[in-house]
Amino acid sequence: VKMTSTVHLTRMSEKMAQLILHEYKLHNVELVIREDITEDQLIDVICGNRIYMPCVYVYNKIDQISIEEVDRIAHMPHCVVTSCEMGLNLDYLLEVLWEYLGLIMIFTKKPNCKPDLDTENGIIMRRYSRVKDVCRSIHRDMGDQLKYSLVWGTSVKFSPQRVGP
């Protein structure tokens, strides 16, 4: 077992980490620890029964610090700088949140009518949802009765594209 730690471990010793790895029959392992973790957190990672979600760090009140500091923070991974008082970068924050949450907005269109692209009329779904999932979010029986649907947008090869349930 080769163990490397970028921080000083205060909640767990290196010997304890080696014992845990040995208990789970992991003998030829290169372990890199980048934060001060506990034994339970190491076991969670080994077993894979926990999902650690990525986060977004939002820094507000950027109007009160220097441009150099704002530039340094903005180039850090998973960070968004905003100023609610001045309304700076709020649209970008919204885009980042939609991206990290994996959400899309879907608009329906009645036959022989123009599409209503008002955000209040959109259906919010997870990315990679199927047409059947969208139909079921409208009504539980609609997904079973669907024969086909026409899809417009950048996610299809040609507009409109006929897709099935």
JSON list of C-alpha atoms in Angstrom, two decimals:
[
{"chain": "A", "resi": 1, "resn": "VAL", "atom": "CA", "xyz": [0.00, 0.00, 0.00]},
{"chain": "A", "resi": 2, "resn": "LYS", "atom": "CA", "xyz": [1.41, 3.35, -1.06]},
{"chain": "A", "resi": 3, "resn": "MET", "atom": "CA", "xyz": [-0.29, 6.24, 0.72]},
{"chain": "A", "resi": 4, "resn": "THR", "atom": "CA", "xyz": [0.12, 9.93, -0.05]},
{"chain": "A", "resi": 5, "resn": "SER", "atom": "CA", "xyz": [-1.61, 12.74, 1.80]},
{"chain": "A", "resi": 6, "resn": "THR", "atom": "CA", "xyz": [-1.64, 16.39, 0.74]},
{"chain": "A", "resi": 7, "resn": "VAL", "atom": "CA", "xyz": [-2.93, 17.51, 4.16]},
{"chain": "A", "resi": 8, "resn": "HIS", "atom": "CA", "xyz": [-2.05, 16.62, 7.73]},
{"chain": "A", "resi": 9, "resn": "LEU", "atom": "CA", "xyz": [-4.38, 13.85, 8.91]},
{"chain": "A", "resi": 10, "resn": "THR", "atom": "CA", "xyz": [-5.82, 14.64, 12.34]},
{"chain": "A", "resi": 11, "resn": "ARG", "atom": "CA", "xyz": [-8.92, 12.42, 12.37]},
{"chain": "A", "resi": 12, "resn": "MET", "atom": "CA", "xyz": [-7.26, 9.22, 11.12]},
{"chain": "A", "resi": 13, "resn": "SER", "atom": "CA", "xyz": [-3.76, 7.83, 11.16]},
{"chain": "A", "resi": 14, "resn": "GLU", "atom": "CA", "xyz": [-1.96, 6.31, 8.18]},
{"chain": "A", "resi": 15, "resn": "LYS", "atom": "CA", "xyz": [-1.77, 3.00, 10.04]},
{"chain": "A", "resi": 16, "resn": "MET", "atom": "CA", "xyz": [-5.59, 3.00, 10.44]},
{"chain": "A", "resi": 17, "resn": "ALA", "atom": "CA", "xyz": [-6.04, 3.67, 6.71]},
{"chain": "A", "resi": 18, "resn": "GLN", "atom": "CA", "xyz": [-3.75, 0.73, 5.90]},
{"chain": "A", "resi": 19, "resn": "LEU", "atom": "CA", "xyz": [-5.70, -1.52, 8.29]},
{"chain": "A", "resi": 20, "resn": "ILE", "atom": "CA", "xyz": [-9.00, -0.53, 6.64]},
{"chain": "A", "resi": 21, "resn": "LEU", "atom": "CA", "xyz": [-7.61, -1.21, 3.17]},
{"chain": "A", "resi": 22, "resn": "HIS", "atom": "CA", "xyz": [-6.27, -4.58, 4.34]},
{"chain": "A", "resi": 23, "resn": "GLU", "atom": "CA", "xyz": [-9.68, -5.44, 5.85]},
{"chain": "A", "resi": 24, "resn": "TYR", "atom": "CA", "xyz": [-11.33, -4.86, 2.47]},
{"chain": "A", "resi": 25, "resn": "LYS", "atom": "CA", "xyz": [-8.64, -6.99, 0.76]},
{"chain": "A", "resi": 26, "resn": "LEU", "atom": "CA", "xyz": [-7.05, -4.06, -1.04]},
{"chain": "A", "resi": 27, "resn": "HIS", "atom": "CA", "xyz": [-3.33, -4.79, -0.96]},
{"chain": "A", "resi": 28, "resn": "ASN", "atom": "CA", "xyz": [-1.88, -3.26, -4.12]},
{"chain": "A", "resi": 29, "resn": "VAL", "atom": "CA", "xyz": [-3.29, 0.27, -3.73]},
{"chain": "A", "resi": 30, "resn": "GLU", "atom": "CA", "xyz": [-2.01, 3.77, -4.31]},
{"chain": "A", "resi": 31, "resn": "LEU", "atom": "CA", "xyz": [-4.14, 5.96, -1.97]},
{"chain": "A", "resi": 32, "resn": "VAL", "atom": "CA", "xyz": [-4.12, 9.74, -2.34]},
{"chain": "A", "resi": 33, "resn": "ILE", "atom": "CA", "xyz": [-5.91, 11.70, 0.41]},
{"chain": "A", "resi": 34, "resn": "ARG", "atom": "CA", "xyz": [-6.57, 15.35, -0.36]},
{"chain": "A", "resi": 35, "resn": "GLU", "atom": "CA", "xyz": [-8.56, 16.32, 2.74]},
{"chain": "A", "resi": 36, "resn": "ASP", "atom": "CA", "xyz": [-8.68, 15.46, 6.42]},
{"chain": "A", "resi": 37, "resn": "ILE", "atom": "CA", "xyz": [-11.06, 12.48, 6.39]},
{"chain": "A", "resi": 38, "resn": "THR", "atom": "CA", "xyz": [-12.41, 10.09, 9.01]},
{"chain": "A", "resi": 39, "resn": "GLU", "atom": "CA", "xyz": [-12.41, 6.29, 8.96]},
{"chain": "A", "resi": 40, "resn": "ASP", "atom": "CA", "xyz": [-16.09, 6.29, 7.98]},
{"chain": "A", "resi": 41, "resn": "GLN", "atom": "CA", "xyz": [-15.46, 8.52, 4.97]},
{"chain": "A", "resi": 42, "resn": "LEU", "atom": "CA", "xyz": [-12.68, 6.21, 3.75]},
{"chain": "A", "resi": 43, "resn": "ILE", "atom": "CA", "xyz": [-14.95, 3.16, 4.14]},
{"chain": "A", "resi": 44, "resn": "ASP", "atom": "CA", "xyz": [-17.72, 4.97, 2.23]},
{"chain": "A", "resi": 45, "resn": "VAL", "atom": "CA", "xyz": [-15.37, 5.59, -0.69]},
{"chain": "A", "resi": 46, "resn": "ILE", "atom": "CA", "xyz": [-14.12, 2.00, -0.70]},
{"chain": "A", "resi": 47, "resn": "CYS", "atom": "CA", "xyz": [-17.63, 0.49, -0.57]},
{"chain": "A", "resi": 48, "resn": "GLY", "atom": "CA", "xyz": [-19.02, 2.98, -3.06]},
{"chain": "A", "resi": 49, "resn": "ASN", "atom": "CA", "xyz": [-22.33, 3.28, -1.20]},
{"chain": "A", "resi": 50, "resn": "ARG", "atom": "CA", "xyz": [-22.12, 7.04, -0.85]},
{"chain": "A", "resi": 51, "resn": "ILE", "atom": "CA", "xyz": [-22.27, 9.61, -3.60]},
{"chain": "A", "resi": 52, "resn": "TYR", "atom": "CA", "xyz": [-20.38, 12.82, -3.03]},
{"chain": "A", "resi": 53, "resn": "MET", "atom": "CA", "xyz": [-22.02, 15.49, -5.15]},
{"chain": "A", "resi": 54, "resn": "PRO", "atom": "CA", "xyz": [-20.00, 18.31, -6.67]},
{"chain": "A", "resi": 55, "resn": "CYS", "atom": "CA", "xyz": [-20.73, 21.71, -5.24]},
{"chain": "A", "resi": 56, "resn": "VAL", "atom": "CA", "xyz": [-20.66, 25.28, -6.47]},
{"chain": "A", "resi": 57, "resn": "TYR", "atom": "CA", "xyz": [-19.00, 27.93, -4.35]},
{"chain": "A", "resi": 58, "resn": "VAL", "atom": "CA", "xyz": [-20.81, 31.25, -4.75]},
{"chain": "A", "resi": 59, "resn": "TYR", "atom": "CA", "xyz": [-18.90, 34.34, -3.67]},
{"chain": "A", "resi": 60, "resn": "ASN", "atom": "CA", "xyz": [-21.16, 37.34, -3.15]},
{"chain": "A", "resi": 61, "resn": "LYS", "atom": "CA", "xyz": [-20.27, 41.02, -2.59]},
{"chain": "A", "resi": 62, "resn": "ILE", "atom": "CA", "xyz": [-17.53, 41.05, -5.21]},
{"chain": "A", "resi": 63, "resn": "ASP", "atom": "CA", "xyz": [-18.10, 44.79, -5.57]},
{"chain": "A", "resi": 64, "resn": "GLN", "atom": "CA", "xyz": [-16.26, 45.24, -2.25]},
{"chain": "A", "resi": 65, "resn": "ILE", "atom": "CA", "xyz": [-12.96, 43.56, -3.21]},
{"chain": "A", "resi": 66, "resn": "SER", "atom": "CA", "xyz": [-10.27, 44.29, -5.77]},
{"chain": "A", "resi": 67, "resn": "ILE", "atom": "CA", "xyz": [-10.42, 43.22, -9.42]},
{"chain": "A", "resi": 68, "resn": "GLU", "atom": "CA", "xyz": [-7.33, 41.02, -8.95]},
{"chain": "A", "resi": 69, "resn": "GLU", "atom": "CA", "xyz": [-9.00, 39.14, -6.09]},
{"chain": "A", "resi": 70, "resn": "VAL", "atom": "CA", "xyz": [-12.21, 38.69, -8.11]},
{"chain": "A", "resi": 71, "resn": "ASP", "atom": "CA", "xyz": [-10.17, 37.36, -11.05]},
{"chain": "A", "resi": 72, "resn": "ARG", "atom": "CA", "xyz": [-8.30, 34.92, -8.79]},
{"chain": "A", "resi": 73, "resn": "ILE", "atom": "CA", "xyz": [-11.51, 33.57, -7.24]},
{"chain": "A", "resi": 74, "resn": "ALA", "atom": "CA", "xyz": [-13.36, 33.38, -10.58]},
{"chain": "A", "resi": 75, "resn": "HIS", "atom": "CA", "xyz": [-10.65, 31.15, -12.08]},
{"chain": "A", "resi": 76, "resn": "MET", "atom": "CA", "xyz": [-10.85, 28.65, -9.22]},
{"chain": "A", "resi": 77, "resn": "PRO", "atom": "CA", "xyz": [-12.75, 25.44, -10.07]},
{"chain": "A", "resi": 78, "resn": "HIS", "atom": "CA", "xyz": [-16.44, 25.26, -9.16]},
{"chain": "A", "resi": 79, "resn": "CYS", "atom": "CA", "xyz": [-16.57, 28.93, -8.15]},
{"chain": "A", "resi": 80, "resn": "VAL", "atom": "CA", "xyz": [-18.93, 31.71, -9.24]},
{"chain": "A", "resi": 81, "resn": "VAL", "atom": "CA", "xyz": [-18.50, 35.32, -8.20]},
{"chain": "A", "resi": 82, "resn": "THR", "atom": "CA", "xyz": [-21.59, 37.54, -7.91]},
{"chain": "A", "resi": 83, "resn": "SER", "atom": "CA", "xyz": [-22.88, 40.78, -6.53]},
{"chain": "A", "resi": 84, "resn": "CYS", "atom": "CA", "xyz": [-26.57, 40.66, -5.68]},
{"chain": "A", "resi": 85, "resn": "GLU", "atom": "CA", "xyz": [-26.68, 44.36, -4.83]},
{"chain": "A", "resi": 86, "resn": "MET", "atom": "CA", "xyz": [-25.34, 45.40, -8.23]},
{"chain": "A", "resi": 87, "resn": "GLY", "atom": "CA", "xyz": [-26.87, 42.43, -10.10]},
{"chain": "A", "resi": 88, "resn": "LEU", "atom": "CA", "xyz": [-23.51, 41.22, -11.43]},
{"chain": "A", "resi": 89, "resn": "ASN", "atom": "CA", "xyz": [-23.09, 37.69, -12.81]},
{"chain": "A", "resi": 90, "resn": "LEU", "atom": "CA", "xyz": [-26.49, 36.42, -11.64]},
{"chain": "A", "resi": 91, "resn": "ASP", "atom": "CA", "xyz": [-27.38, 35.08, -15.11]},
{"chain": "A", "resi": 92, "resn": "TYR", "atom": "CA", "xyz": [-24.13, 33.11, -15.19]},
{"chain": "A", "resi": 93, "resn": "LEU", "atom": "CA", "xyz": [-24.88, 31.72, -11.71]},
{"chain": "A", "resi": 94, "resn": "LEU", "atom": "CA", "xyz": [-28.26, 30.51, -12.97]},
{"chain": "A", "resi": 95, "resn": "GLU", "atom": "CA", "xyz": [-26.62, 28.80, -15.97]},
{"chain": "A", "resi": 96, "resn": "VAL", "atom": "CA", "xyz": [-24.06, 27.08, -13.73]},
{"chain": "A", "resi": 97, "resn": "LEU", "atom": "CA", "xyz": [-26.76, 25.84, -11.36]},
{"chain": "A", "resi": 98, "resn": "TRP", "atom": "CA", "xyz": [-28.83, 24.40, -14.22]},
{"chain": "A", "resi": 99, "resn": "GLU", "atom": "CA", "xyz": [-25.69, 22.69, -15.57]},
{"chain": "A", "resi": 100, "resn": "TYR", "atom": "CA", "xyz": [-24.60, 21.23, -12.22]},
{"chain": "A", "resi": 101, "resn": "LEU", "atom": "CA", "xyz": [-28.12, 20.02, -11.41]},
{"chain": "A", "resi": 102, "resn": "GLY", "atom": "CA", "xyz": [-28.48, 18.52, -14.88]},
{"chain": "A", "resi": 103, "resn": "LEU", "atom": "CA", "xyz": [-31.79, 20.24, -15.64]},
{"chain": "A", "resi": 104, "resn": "ILE", "atom": "CA", "xyz": [-33.39, 21.21, -18.94]},
{"chain": "A", "resi": 105, "resn": "MET", "atom": "CA", "xyz": [-36.56, 23.11, -19.78]},
{"chain": "A", "resi": 106, "resn": "ILE", "atom": "CA", "xyz": [-38.96, 21.57, -22.27]},
{"chain": "A", "resi": 107, "resn": "PHE", "atom": "CA", "xyz": [-41.73, 23.47, -24.04]},
{"chain": "A", "resi": 108, "resn": "THR", "atom": "CA", "xyz": [-44.81, 21.82, -25.50]},
{"chain": "A", "resi": 109, "resn": "LYS", "atom": "CA", "xyz": [-46.60, 23.00, -28.64]},
{"chain": "A", "resi": 110, "resn": "LYS", "atom": "CA", "xyz": [-50.20, 22.53, -29.68]},
{"chain": "A", "resi": 111, "resn": "PRO", "atom": "CA", "xyz": [-50.82, 21.44, -33.29]},
{"chain": "A", "resi": 112, "resn": "ASN", "atom": "CA", "xyz": [-51.13, 24.32, -35.78]},
{"chain": "A", "resi": 113, "resn": "CYS", "atom": "CA", "xyz": [-50.07, 26.88, -33.15]},
{"chain": "A", "resi": 114, "resn": "LYS", "atom": "CA", "xyz": [-46.82, 28.73, -32.51]},
{"chain": "A", "resi": 115, "resn": "PRO", "atom": "CA", "xyz": [-44.79, 27.48, -29.55]},
{"chain": "A", "resi": 116, "resn": "ASP", "atom": "CA", "xyz": [-45.18, 29.40, -26.30]},
{"chain": "A", "resi": 117, "resn": "LEU", "atom": "CA", "xyz": [-41.61, 29.87, -25.05]},
{"chain": "A", "resi": 118, "resn": "ASP", "atom": "CA", "xyz": [-42.61, 31.60, -21.83]},
{"chain": "A", "resi": 119, "resn": "THR", "atom": "CA", "xyz": [-40.54, 30.14, -18.95]},
{"chain": "A", "resi": 120, "resn": "GLU", "atom": "CA", "xyz": [-43.66, 29.82, -16.81]},
{"chain": "A", "resi": 121, "resn": "ASN", "atom": "CA", "xyz": [-45.07, 27.29, -19.32]},
{"chain": "A", "resi": 122, "resn": "GLY", "atom": "CA", "xyz": [-41.93, 25.14, -19.53]},
{"chain": "A", "resi": 123, "resn": "ILE", "atom": "CA", "xyz": [-41.54, 21.71, -18.00]},
{"chain": "A", "resi": 124, "resn": "ILE", "atom": "CA", "xyz": [-38.35, 21.25, -15.98]},
{"chain": "A", "resi": 125, "resn": "MET", "atom": "CA", "xyz": [-36.85, 17.78, -16.38]},
{"chain": "A", "resi": 126, "resn": "ARG", "atom": "CA", "xyz": [-33.54, 16.04, -15.79]},
{"chain": "A", "resi": 127, "resn": "ARG", "atom": "CA", "xyz": [-31.10, 15.93, -18.69]},
{"chain": "A", "resi": 128, "resn": "TYR", "atom": "CA", "xyz": [-31.40, 12.76, -20.81]},
{"chain": "A", "resi": 129, "resn": "SER", "atom": "CA", "xyz": [-35.09, 12.33, -19.95]},
{"chain": "A", "resi": 130, "resn": "ARG", "atom": "CA", "xyz": [-37.09, 10.38, -22.50]},
{"chain": "A", "resi": 131, "resn": "VAL", "atom": "CA", "xyz": [-40.21, 11.61, -24.28]},
{"chain": "A", "resi": 132, "resn": "LYS", "atom": "CA", "xyz": [-42.19, 9.08, -22.26]},
{"chain": "A", "resi": 133, "resn": "ASP", "atom": "CA", "xyz": [-40.90, 10.67, -19.02]},
{"chain": "A", "resi": 134, "resn": "VAL", "atom": "CA", "xyz": [-42.03, 14.11, -20.18]},
{"chain": "A", "resi": 135, "resn": "CYS", "atom": "CA", "xyz": [-45.47, 12.74, -21.07]},
{"chain": "A", "resi": 136, "resn": "ARG", "atom": "CA", "xyz": [-45.81, 11.08, -17.67]},
{"chain": "A", "resi": 137, "resn": "SER", "atom": "CA", "xyz": [-44.92, 14.36, -15.95]},
{"chain": "A", "resi": 138, "resn": "ILE", "atom": "CA", "xyz": [-47.93, 15.92, -17.72]},
{"chain": "A", "resi": 139, "resn": "HIS", "atom": "CA", "xyz": [-50.32, 13.02, -16.99]},
{"chain": "A", "resi": 140, "resn": "ARG", "atom": "CA", "xyz": [-49.64, 9.48, -15.76]},
{"chain": "A", "resi": 141, "resn": "ASP", "atom": "CA", "xyz": [-51.57, 7.81, -18.64]},
{"chain": "A", "resi": 142, "resn": "MET", "atom": "CA", "xyz": [-50.14, 9.98, -21.39]},
{"chain": "A", "resi": 143, "resn": "GLY", "atom": "CA", "xyz": [-46.85, 8.06, -21.67]},
{"chain": "A", "resi": 144, "resn": "ASP", "atom": "CA", "xyz": [-48.61, 4.78, -22.41]},
{"chain": "A", "resi": 145, "resn": "GLN", "atom": "CA", "xyz": [-50.85, 6.32, -25.10]},
{"chain": "A", "resi": 146, "resn": "LEU", "atom": "CA", "xyz": [-48.05, 8.15, -26.92]},
{"chain": "A", "resi": 147, "resn": "LYS", "atom": "CA", "xyz": [-47.40, 6.98, -30.49]},
{"chain": "A", "resi": 148, "resn": "TYR", "atom": "CA", "xyz": [-44.73, 9.51, -31.49]},
{"chain": "A", "resi": 149, "resn": "SER", "atom": "CA", "xyz": [-43.65, 13.06, -30.88]},
{"chain": "A", "resi": 150, "resn": "LEU", "atom": "CA", "xyz": [-42.00, 15.79, -32.94]},
{"chain": "A", "resi": 151, "resn": "VAL", "atom": "CA", "xyz": [-38.91, 17.38, -31.42]},
{"chain": "A", "resi": 152, "resn": "TRP", "atom": "CA", "xyz": [-37.29, 20.70, -32.40]},
{"chain": "A", "resi": 153, "resn": "GLY", "atom": "CA", "xyz": [-34.01, 22.07, -31.11]},
{"chain": "A", "resi": 154, "resn": "THR", "atom": "CA", "xyz": [-30.28, 21.51, -31.01]},
{"chain": "A", "resi": 155, "resn": "SER", "atom": "CA", "xyz": [-30.50, 18.02, -29.51]},
{"chain": "A", "resi": 156, "resn": "VAL", "atom": "CA", "xyz": [-31.94, 16.46, -32.70]},
{"chain": "A", "resi": 157, "resn": "LYS", "atom": "CA", "xyz": [-30.28, 15.73, -36.04]},
{"chain": "A", "resi": 158, "resn": "PHE", "atom": "CA", "xyz": [-32.90, 17.66, -38.01]},
{"chain": "A", "resi": 159, "resn": "SER", "atom": "CA", "xyz": [-35.89, 19.82, -37.00]},
{"chain": "A", "resi": 160, "resn": "PRO", "atom": "CA", "xyz": [-38.51, 18.55, -36.50]},
{"chain": "A", "resi": 161, "resn": "GLN", "atom": "CA", "xyz": [-37.46, 14.98, -35.77]},
{"chain": "A", "resi": 162, "resn": "ARG", "atom": "CA", "xyz": [-40.02, 12.28, -35.12]},
{"chain": "A", "resi": 163, "resn": "VAL", "atom": "CA", "xyz": [-39.21, 10.32, -31.96]},
{"chain": "A", "resi": 164, "resn": "GLY", "atom": "CA", "xyz": [-40.97, 7.47, -30.22]},
{"chain": "A", "resi": 165, "resn": "PRO", "atom": "CA", "xyz": [-41.87, 6.89, -26.60]}
]
